[in-house]
CSV table of C-alpha atoms in Angstrom, one decimal:
chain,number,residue,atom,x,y,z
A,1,UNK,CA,-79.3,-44.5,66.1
A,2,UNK,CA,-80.7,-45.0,62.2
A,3,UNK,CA,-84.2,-45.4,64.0
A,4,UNK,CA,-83.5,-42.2,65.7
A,5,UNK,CA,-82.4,-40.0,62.5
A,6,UNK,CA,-85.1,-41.3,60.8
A,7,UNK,CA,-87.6,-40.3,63.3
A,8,UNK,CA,-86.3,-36.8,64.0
A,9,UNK,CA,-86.2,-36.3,60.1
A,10,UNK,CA,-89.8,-37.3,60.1
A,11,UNK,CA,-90.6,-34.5,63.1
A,12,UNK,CA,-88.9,-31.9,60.9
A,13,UNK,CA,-90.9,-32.6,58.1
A,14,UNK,CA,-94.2,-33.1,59.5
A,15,UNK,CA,-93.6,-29.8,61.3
A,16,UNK,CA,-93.3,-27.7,58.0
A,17,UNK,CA,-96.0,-29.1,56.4
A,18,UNK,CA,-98.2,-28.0,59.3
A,19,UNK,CA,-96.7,-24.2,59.9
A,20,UNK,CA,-96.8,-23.6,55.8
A,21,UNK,CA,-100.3,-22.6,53.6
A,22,UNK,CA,-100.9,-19.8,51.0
A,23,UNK,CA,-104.6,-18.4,51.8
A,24,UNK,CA,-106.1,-17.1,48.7
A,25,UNK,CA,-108.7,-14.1,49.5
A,26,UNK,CA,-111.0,-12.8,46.5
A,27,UNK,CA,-113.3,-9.7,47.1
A,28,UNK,CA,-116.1,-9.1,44.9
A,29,UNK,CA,-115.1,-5.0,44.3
A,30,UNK,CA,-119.2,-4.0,43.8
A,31,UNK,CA,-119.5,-5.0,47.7
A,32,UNK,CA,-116.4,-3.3,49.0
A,33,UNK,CA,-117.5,-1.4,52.6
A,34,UNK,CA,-121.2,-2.6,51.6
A,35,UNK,CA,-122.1,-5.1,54.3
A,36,UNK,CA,-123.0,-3.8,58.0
A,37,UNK,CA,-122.1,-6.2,60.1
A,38,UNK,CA,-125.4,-7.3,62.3
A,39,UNK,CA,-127.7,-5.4,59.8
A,40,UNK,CA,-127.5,-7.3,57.2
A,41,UNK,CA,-127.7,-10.9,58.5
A,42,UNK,CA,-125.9,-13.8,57.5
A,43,UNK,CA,-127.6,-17.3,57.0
A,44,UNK,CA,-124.7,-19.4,58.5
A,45,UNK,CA,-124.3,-22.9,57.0
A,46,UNK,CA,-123.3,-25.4,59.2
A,47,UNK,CA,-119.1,-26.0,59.2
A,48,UNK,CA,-118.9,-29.2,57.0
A,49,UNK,CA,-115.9,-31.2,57.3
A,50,UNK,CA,-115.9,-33.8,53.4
A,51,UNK,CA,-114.2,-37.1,53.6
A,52,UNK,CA,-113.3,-37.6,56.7
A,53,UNK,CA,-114.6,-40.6,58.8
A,54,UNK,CA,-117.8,-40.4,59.9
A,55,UNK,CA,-117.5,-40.5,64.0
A,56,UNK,CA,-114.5,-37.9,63.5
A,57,UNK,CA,-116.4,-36.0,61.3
A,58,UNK,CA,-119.2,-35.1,63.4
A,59,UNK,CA,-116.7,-34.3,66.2
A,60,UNK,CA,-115.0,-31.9,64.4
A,61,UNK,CA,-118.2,-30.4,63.0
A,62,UNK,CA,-119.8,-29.8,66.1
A,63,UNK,CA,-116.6,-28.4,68.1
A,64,UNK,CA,-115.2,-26.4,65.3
A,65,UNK,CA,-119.1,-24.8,64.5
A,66,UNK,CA,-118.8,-23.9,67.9
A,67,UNK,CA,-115.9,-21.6,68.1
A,68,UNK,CA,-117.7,-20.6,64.3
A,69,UNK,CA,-120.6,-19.2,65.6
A,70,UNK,CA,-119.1,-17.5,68.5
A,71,UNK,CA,-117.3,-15.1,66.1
A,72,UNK,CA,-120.4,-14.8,63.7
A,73,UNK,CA,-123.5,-15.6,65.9
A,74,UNK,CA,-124.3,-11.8,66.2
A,75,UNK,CA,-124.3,-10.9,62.4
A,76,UNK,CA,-126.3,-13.8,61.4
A,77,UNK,CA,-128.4,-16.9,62.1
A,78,UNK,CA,-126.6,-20.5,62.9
A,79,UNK,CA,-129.0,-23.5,60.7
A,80,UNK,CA,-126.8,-25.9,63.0
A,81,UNK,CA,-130.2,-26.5,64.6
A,82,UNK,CA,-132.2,-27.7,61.4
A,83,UNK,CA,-129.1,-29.4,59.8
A,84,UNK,CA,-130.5,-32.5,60.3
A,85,UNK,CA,-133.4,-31.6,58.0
A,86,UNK,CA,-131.7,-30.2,54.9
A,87,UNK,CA,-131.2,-33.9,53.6
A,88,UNK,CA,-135.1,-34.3,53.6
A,89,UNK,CA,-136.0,-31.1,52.7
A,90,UNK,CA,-133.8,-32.3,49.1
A,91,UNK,CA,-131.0,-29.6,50.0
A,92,UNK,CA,-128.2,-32.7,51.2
A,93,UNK,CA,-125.4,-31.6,49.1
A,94,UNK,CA,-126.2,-28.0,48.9
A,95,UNK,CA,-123.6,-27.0,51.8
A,96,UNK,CA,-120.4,-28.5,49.4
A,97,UNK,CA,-121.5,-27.8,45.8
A,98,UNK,CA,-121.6,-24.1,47.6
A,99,UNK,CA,-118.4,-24.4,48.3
A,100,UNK,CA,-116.9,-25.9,45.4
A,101,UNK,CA,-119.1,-23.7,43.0
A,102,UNK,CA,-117.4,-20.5,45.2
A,103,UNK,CA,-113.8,-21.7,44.9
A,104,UNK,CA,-114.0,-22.5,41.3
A,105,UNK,CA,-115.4,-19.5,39.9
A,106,UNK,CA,-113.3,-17.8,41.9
A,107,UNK,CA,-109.6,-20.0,41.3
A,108,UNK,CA,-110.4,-20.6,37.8
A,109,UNK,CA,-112.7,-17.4,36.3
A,110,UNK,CA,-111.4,-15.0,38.7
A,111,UNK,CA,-115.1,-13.2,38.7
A,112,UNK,CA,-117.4,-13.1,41.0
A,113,UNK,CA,-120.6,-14.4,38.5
A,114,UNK,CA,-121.6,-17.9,40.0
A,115,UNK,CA,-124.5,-18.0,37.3
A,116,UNK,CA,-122.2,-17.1,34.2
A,117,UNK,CA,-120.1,-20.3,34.6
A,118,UNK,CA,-120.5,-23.1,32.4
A,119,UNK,CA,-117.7,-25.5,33.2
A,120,UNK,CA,-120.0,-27.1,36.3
A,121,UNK,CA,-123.3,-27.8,35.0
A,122,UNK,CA,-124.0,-28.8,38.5
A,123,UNK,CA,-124.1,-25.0,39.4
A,124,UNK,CA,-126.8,-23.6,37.7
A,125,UNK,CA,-129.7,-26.1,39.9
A,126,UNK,CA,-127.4,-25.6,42.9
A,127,UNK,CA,-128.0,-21.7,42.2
A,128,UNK,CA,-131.8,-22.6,42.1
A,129,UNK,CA,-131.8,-24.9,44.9
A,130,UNK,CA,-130.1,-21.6,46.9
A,131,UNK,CA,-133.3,-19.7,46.1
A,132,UNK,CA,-135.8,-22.3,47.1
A,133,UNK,CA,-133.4,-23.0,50.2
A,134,UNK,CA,-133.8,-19.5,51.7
A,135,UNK,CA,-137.0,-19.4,51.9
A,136,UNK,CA,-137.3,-23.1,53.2
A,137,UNK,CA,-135.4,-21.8,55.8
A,138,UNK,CA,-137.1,-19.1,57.2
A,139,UNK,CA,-139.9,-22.0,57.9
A,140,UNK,CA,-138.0,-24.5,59.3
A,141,UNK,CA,-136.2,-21.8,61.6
A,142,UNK,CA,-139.6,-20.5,62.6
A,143,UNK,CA,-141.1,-24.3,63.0
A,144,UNK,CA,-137.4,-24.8,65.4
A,145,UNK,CA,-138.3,-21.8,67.6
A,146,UNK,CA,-135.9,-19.0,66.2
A,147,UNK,CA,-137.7,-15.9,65.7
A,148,UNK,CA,-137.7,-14.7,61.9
A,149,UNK,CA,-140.5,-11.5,61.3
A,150,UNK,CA,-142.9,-11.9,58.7
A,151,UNK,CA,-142.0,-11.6,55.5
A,152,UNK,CA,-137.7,-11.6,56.0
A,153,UNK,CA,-135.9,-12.4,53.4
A,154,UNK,CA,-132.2,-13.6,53.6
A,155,UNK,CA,-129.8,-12.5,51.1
A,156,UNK,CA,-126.3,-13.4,52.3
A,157,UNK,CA,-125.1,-16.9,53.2
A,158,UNK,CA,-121.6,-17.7,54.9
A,159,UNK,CA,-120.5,-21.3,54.3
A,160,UNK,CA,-117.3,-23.0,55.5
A,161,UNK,CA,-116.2,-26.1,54.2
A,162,UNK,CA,-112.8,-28.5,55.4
A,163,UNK,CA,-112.4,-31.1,51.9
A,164,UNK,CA,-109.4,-33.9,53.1
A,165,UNK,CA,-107.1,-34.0,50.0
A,166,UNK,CA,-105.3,-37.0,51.0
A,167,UNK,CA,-102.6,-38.3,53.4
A,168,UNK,CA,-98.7,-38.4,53.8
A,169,UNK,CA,-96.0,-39.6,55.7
A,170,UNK,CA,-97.6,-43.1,56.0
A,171,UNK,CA,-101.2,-41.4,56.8
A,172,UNK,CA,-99.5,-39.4,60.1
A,173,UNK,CA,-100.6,-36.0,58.1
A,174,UNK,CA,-103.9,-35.3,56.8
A,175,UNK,CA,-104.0,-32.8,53.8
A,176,UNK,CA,-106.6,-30.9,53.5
A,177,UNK,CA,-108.6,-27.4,51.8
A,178,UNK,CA,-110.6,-24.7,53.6
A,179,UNK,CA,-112.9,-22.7,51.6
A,180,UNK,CA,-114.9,-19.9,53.2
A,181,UNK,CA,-117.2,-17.7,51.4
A,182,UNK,CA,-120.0,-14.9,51.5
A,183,UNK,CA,-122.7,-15.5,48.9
A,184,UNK,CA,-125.2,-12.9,47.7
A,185,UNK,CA,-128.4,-15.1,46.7
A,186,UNK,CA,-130.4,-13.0,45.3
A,187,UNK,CA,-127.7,-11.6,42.9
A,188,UNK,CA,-125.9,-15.3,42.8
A,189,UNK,CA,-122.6,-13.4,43.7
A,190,UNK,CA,-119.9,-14.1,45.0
A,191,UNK,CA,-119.3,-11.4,47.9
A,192,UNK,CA,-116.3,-12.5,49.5
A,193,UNK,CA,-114.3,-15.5,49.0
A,194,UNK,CA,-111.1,-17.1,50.4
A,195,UNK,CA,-109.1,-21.1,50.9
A,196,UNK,CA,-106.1,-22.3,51.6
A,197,UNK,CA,-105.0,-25.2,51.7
A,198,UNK,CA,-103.2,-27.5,55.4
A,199,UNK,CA,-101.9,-29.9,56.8
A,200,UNK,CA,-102.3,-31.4,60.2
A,201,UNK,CA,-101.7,-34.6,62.6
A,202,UNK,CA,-104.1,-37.1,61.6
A,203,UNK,CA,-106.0,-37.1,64.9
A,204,UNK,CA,-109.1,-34.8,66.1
A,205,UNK,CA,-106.7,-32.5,68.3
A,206,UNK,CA,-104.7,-31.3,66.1
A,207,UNK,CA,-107.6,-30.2,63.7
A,208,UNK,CA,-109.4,-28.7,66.4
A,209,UNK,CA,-105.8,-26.8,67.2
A,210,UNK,CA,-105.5,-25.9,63.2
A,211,UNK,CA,-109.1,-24.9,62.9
A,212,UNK,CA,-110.5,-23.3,66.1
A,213,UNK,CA,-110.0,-20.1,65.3
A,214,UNK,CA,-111.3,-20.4,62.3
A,215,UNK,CA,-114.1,-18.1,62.4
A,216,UNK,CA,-111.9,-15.3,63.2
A,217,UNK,CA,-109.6,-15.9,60.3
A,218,UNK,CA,-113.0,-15.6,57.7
A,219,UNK,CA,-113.8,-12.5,59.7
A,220,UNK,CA,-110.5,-10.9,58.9
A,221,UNK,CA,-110.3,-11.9,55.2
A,222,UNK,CA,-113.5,-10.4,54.5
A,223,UNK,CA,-113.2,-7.2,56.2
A,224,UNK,CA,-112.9,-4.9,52.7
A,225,UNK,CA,-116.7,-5.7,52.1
A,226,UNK,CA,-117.7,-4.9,55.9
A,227,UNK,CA,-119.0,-1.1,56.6
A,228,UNK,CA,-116.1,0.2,58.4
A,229,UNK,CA,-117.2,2.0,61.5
A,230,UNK,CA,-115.3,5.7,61.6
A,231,UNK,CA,-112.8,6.6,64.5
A,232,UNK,CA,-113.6,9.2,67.0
């Protein structure tokens, strides 16, 4: 009967920790109803999951990008297909310094000016990489068979990124952050930002349950800086 207590205690607690998590959402106010949706096209980052085991990893990266793109494949262009040359092409870690750049200037400055910060010196040659990475891009795209016209220039980027914060309840609950963001790179602005932080079952279902919808969630958030089409 203990046993029994102890386990239903357990249930309770582990289902709180996955209902509860305070999303953040910062708006950069210069781009508020800027951004037409499917005009101005997104580069869109591949979904990367941090610190999690590698064969889970790529799972979750794969099936969660999917339901991704479905919500943002017609505003922008997926680089899921070249991912696997970013490492060679030197721009390996450029998908989580985005990331973590974005939610620290936002968290901690509370501004949208990715180049004015000085607490990461990591930023600033992540900021240049950016540059150089855009236009590697519209290359590799081109080499991969994805139409790009001559002479297209990106200037948005969408990145989502899962970071595992750790484990509880005897490693049956995996915390972990979300951070999604909308990066102007030619301004090095933040457009859009928002995180929160979860908690799910430490197994591949119950992330793909927490996170499938994902895509739609980023698409709500960032509706203030999206043209909004007039009624009637």
């Amino acid at each position: 009967m203990k046993k029994l207590r102890v386990m239903v205690a357990l249930a309770a607690m582990i289902s709180v920790a996955s209902a509860g998590c305070a999303t953040h959402t910062f708006y950069n106010t210069a781009y508020k109803n800027k951004l037409e949706l499917g005009k101005d096209k997104f580069l869109i980052m591949p979904v990367d999951f941090h610190g999690f085991p590698s064969k889970m990893k790529l799972a979750l990266e794969v099936t969660i990008f999917a339901g991704f793109i479905a919500t943002f494949g017609k505003y922008g262009v997926s680089l899921q297909p070249i991912k696997k040359g970013f490492e060679a092409a030197g721009f390996g870690n450029l998908s989580w310094q985005l990331a973590h750049g974005v939610f620290h200037v936002a968290s901690f400055h509370k501004n949208p000016y990715l180049a004015k910060d000085r607490c990461r010196p990591w930023i600033g040659p992540m900021l240049a990489s950016i540059g150089k990475f855009a236009n590697w891009v519209v290359g590799a795209l081109k080499a991969a068979g994805v139409p790009i016209p001559d002479g297209y220039q990106f200037r948005y980027i969408l990145t989502a990124h899962v970071d595992k914060q750790g484990t509880s309840f005897g490693g049956k609950m995996m915390k972990y952050r979300v951070i999604g963001a909308i990066v102007d790179i030619t301004n090095q602005q933040i457009v859009a930002a928002t995180w929160f932080k979860k908690s799910s079952m430490n197994n591949k279902a119950a992330y793909i349950a927490a996170l499938g919808t994902l895509g739609k969630q980023l698409l709500k958030a960032f509706k203030p800086v999206f043209v909004q089409k007039k009624k009637g």
